[in-house]
Structures are given as C-alpha cells and as structure tokens.
PDB file of C-alpha atoms in Angstrom:
ATOM      1  CA  MET C 192      -0.084  -0.019   0.026  1.00 59.00           C
ATOM      2  CA  VAL C 193       1.850   3.062  -1.051  1.00 64.00           C
ATOM      3  CA  VAL C 194      -0.274   5.112  -0.275  1.00 67.00           C
ATOM      4  CA  LEU C 195      -0.011   4.395   3.646  1.00 66.00           C
ATOM      5  CA  ASN C 196       3.835   4.540   2.554  1.00 68.00           C
ATOM      6  CA  ASP C 197       3.612   8.160   1.076  1.00 72.00           C
ATOM      7  CA  LEU C 198       5.359   6.847  -1.778  1.00 70.00           C
ATOM      8  CA  ASP C 199       2.340   7.352  -4.169  1.00 75.00           C
ATOM      9  CA  ARG C 200       1.875   9.699  -7.040  1.00 79.00           C
ATOM     10  CA  PHE C 201       0.054  11.778  -5.269  1.00 82.00           C
ATOM     11  CA  HIS C 202       2.170  12.615  -2.595  1.00 84.00           C
ATOM     12  CA  LEU C 203       4.669  13.360  -5.119  1.00 86.00           C
ATOM     13  CA  VAL C 204       2.864  16.201  -6.552  1.00 86.00           C
ATOM     14  CA  GLU C 205       2.405  17.557  -2.980  1.00 87.00           C
ATOM     15  CA  ASP C 206       5.827  17.443  -2.607  1.00 89.00           C
ATOM     16  CA  VAL C 207       6.548  19.129  -5.902  1.00 89.00           C
ATOM     17  CA  ILE C 208       4.260  21.861  -5.157  1.00 89.00           C
ATOM     18  CA  ASP C 209       5.792  22.382  -1.593  1.00 88.00           C
ATOM     19  CA  ARG C 210       9.192  22.950  -3.420  1.00 91.00           C
ATOM     20  CA  LEU C 211       7.967  25.345  -5.852  1.00 90.00           C
ATOM     21  CA  PRO C 212       7.595  28.571  -4.242  1.00 86.00           C
ATOM     22  CA  GLN C 213       6.300  29.872  -7.957  1.00 90.00           C
ATOM     23  CA  LEU C 214       3.364  28.169  -8.249  1.00 86.00           C
ATOM     24  CA  GLY C 215       1.895  29.779  -5.183  1.00 80.00           C
ATOM     25  CA  ALA C 216      -1.130  30.259  -4.809  1.00 84.00           C
ATOM     26  CA  ARG C 217      -2.366  28.618  -8.112  1.00 84.00           C
ATOM     27  CA  ALA C 218      -1.222  25.613  -7.386  1.00 89.00           C
ATOM     28  CA  ALA C 219      -3.467  25.404  -3.671  1.00 87.00           C
ATOM     29  CA  TYR C 220      -6.678  24.416  -5.110  1.00 89.00           C
ATOM     30  CA  PHE C 221      -4.840  21.497  -6.382  1.00 89.00           C
ATOM     31  CA  LYS C 222      -2.951  20.649  -3.719  1.00 89.00           C
ATOM     32  CA  GLN C 223      -6.203  20.434  -1.704  1.00 91.00           C
ATOM     33  CA  ALA C 224      -8.044  18.277  -4.407  1.00 90.00           C
ATOM     34  CA  ILE C 225      -4.785  15.711  -4.138  1.00 88.00           C
ATOM     35  CA  HIS C 226      -5.368  15.540  -0.406  1.00 88.00           C
ATOM     36  CA  GLU C 227      -8.841  15.160  -0.093  1.00 92.00           C
ATOM     37  CA  LYS C 228      -7.923  11.844  -2.760  1.00 88.00           C
ATOM     38  CA  LEU C 229      -5.593  10.689   0.006  1.00 87.00           C
ATOM     39  CA  VAL C 230      -8.288  11.225   2.967  1.00 90.00           C
ATOM     40  CA  GLU C 231     -10.382   9.276   0.940  1.00 91.00           C
ATOM     41  CA  HIS C 232      -8.076   6.541  -0.045  1.00 87.00           C
ATOM     42  CA  LYS C 233      -6.997   6.022   3.077  1.00 87.00           C
ATOM     43  CA  GLU C 234     -10.475   5.785   4.210  1.00 92.00           C
ATOM     44  CA  TYR C 235     -10.885   2.865   1.670  1.00 91.00           C
ATOM     45  CA  ILE C 236      -7.875   1.025   3.183  1.00 88.00           C
ATOM     46  CA  ALA C 237      -9.366   0.891   6.399  1.00 91.00           C
ATOM     47  CA  GLU C 238     -12.226  -0.346   4.809  1.00 94.00           C
ATOM     48  CA  HIS C 239     -11.028  -2.664   2.378  1.00 92.00           C
ATOM     49  CA  GLY C 240      -7.428  -3.190   3.556  1.00 89.00           C
ATOM     50  CA  ASP C 241      -5.910  -2.740  -0.025  1.00 86.00           C
ATOM     51  CA  ASP C 242      -5.707   0.168  -2.363  1.00 84.00           C
ATOM     52  CA  MET C 243      -8.269   1.845  -4.331  1.00 85.00           C
ATOM     53  CA  PRO C 244      -8.600  -0.080  -7.433  1.00 86.00           C
ATOM     54  CA  VAL C 245      -7.911   3.073  -9.291  1.00 81.00           C
ATOM     55  CA  ILE C 246      -4.168   3.099  -7.108  1.00 78.00           C
ATOM     56  CA  SER C 247      -3.432  -0.561  -8.045  1.00 80.00           C
ATOM     57  CA  GLY C 248      -4.480  -0.988 -11.464  1.00 81.00           C
ATOM     58  CA  TRP C 249      -2.768   2.097 -12.641  1.00 76.00           C
ATOM     59  CA  LYS C 250      -0.047   1.462 -15.050  1.00 80.00           C
ATOM     60  CA  TRP C 251       2.423   3.703 -17.146  1.00 78.00           C
ATOM     61  CA  GLY C 252       0.820   4.439 -20.706  1.00 76.00           C
ATOM     62  CA  GLY C 253      -2.825   4.086 -19.480  1.00 57.00           C
ATOM     63  CA  GLU C 254      -3.323   6.948 -21.419  1.00 57.00           C
ATOM     64  CA  LYS C 255      -2.764   5.495 -24.692  1.00 56.00           C
ATOM     65  CA  SER C 256      -5.822   3.405 -23.887  1.00 48.00           C
ATOM     66  CA  LEU C 257      -7.787   6.730 -23.531  1.00 49.00           C
ATOM     67  CA  GLY C 258      -6.962   7.611 -27.332  1.00 50.00           C
ATOM     68  CA  ARG C 259      -4.598  10.562 -26.299  1.00 50.00           C
ATOM     69  CA  ARG C 260      -1.448  11.769 -27.804  1.00 50.00           C
ATOM     70  CA  ALA C 261       1.540  10.062 -26.528  1.00 50.00           C
ATOM     71  CA  THR C 262       3.841  12.464 -24.758  1.00 52.00           C
ATOM     72  CA  SER C 263       7.560  13.084 -25.394  1.00 54.00           C
ATOM     73  CA  THR C 264       9.147  11.431 -22.526  1.00 54.00           C
ATOM     74  CA  GLU C 265       6.775   7.969 -23.475  1.00 53.00           C
ATOM     75  CA  GLY C 266       9.637   6.012 -23.888  1.00 51.00           C
ATOM     76  CA  ASP C 267      10.900   6.289 -20.468  1.00 51.00           C
ATOM     77  CA  ASN C 268       7.702   5.059 -19.055  1.00 53.00           C
ATOM     78  CA  VAL C 269       8.846   1.189 -20.448  1.00 48.00           C
TER      79      VAL C 269
END
C-alpha cells in the first residue's frame, strides 16, 4: 500500500507543489484536491484493507488506451 507509505504519485505531486514556490496560490486548489483524494483513499484502505482499484490497477502508458497522444517522454515509461 504505497499510499500509506507516502510513496504514491499523489504525495509526489504534493511534494513538488511544496518545493516550487513560484506555483504559489495557483496550485492551492489542486493541492487541496490531491489531499482530499488521499483522505478518501486512506478511508478505503481502512475499510477494505487494500488500495483503491484506481490506484492498484494504474499502469504507465494508460493514456494510450484512452486515445490520447503520447508524450515526448513516453519512451522513458517502459
């Protein structure tokens, strides 16, 4: 359960926001949304004993299946 160990992508995003002061207030609402998702996830773990399916089933390159364009760093995500 990476979320409980603070190693998930949500915690990483929070860390980036905290370390980039130029984001300032522009990132405040986004950071709050991330925090609320983490609270929801921790409640799910407490009830079900495992990560939410949206977390445990996430894979690199998932946007391909959604028909989105690949990013320029796509080759790094193999």
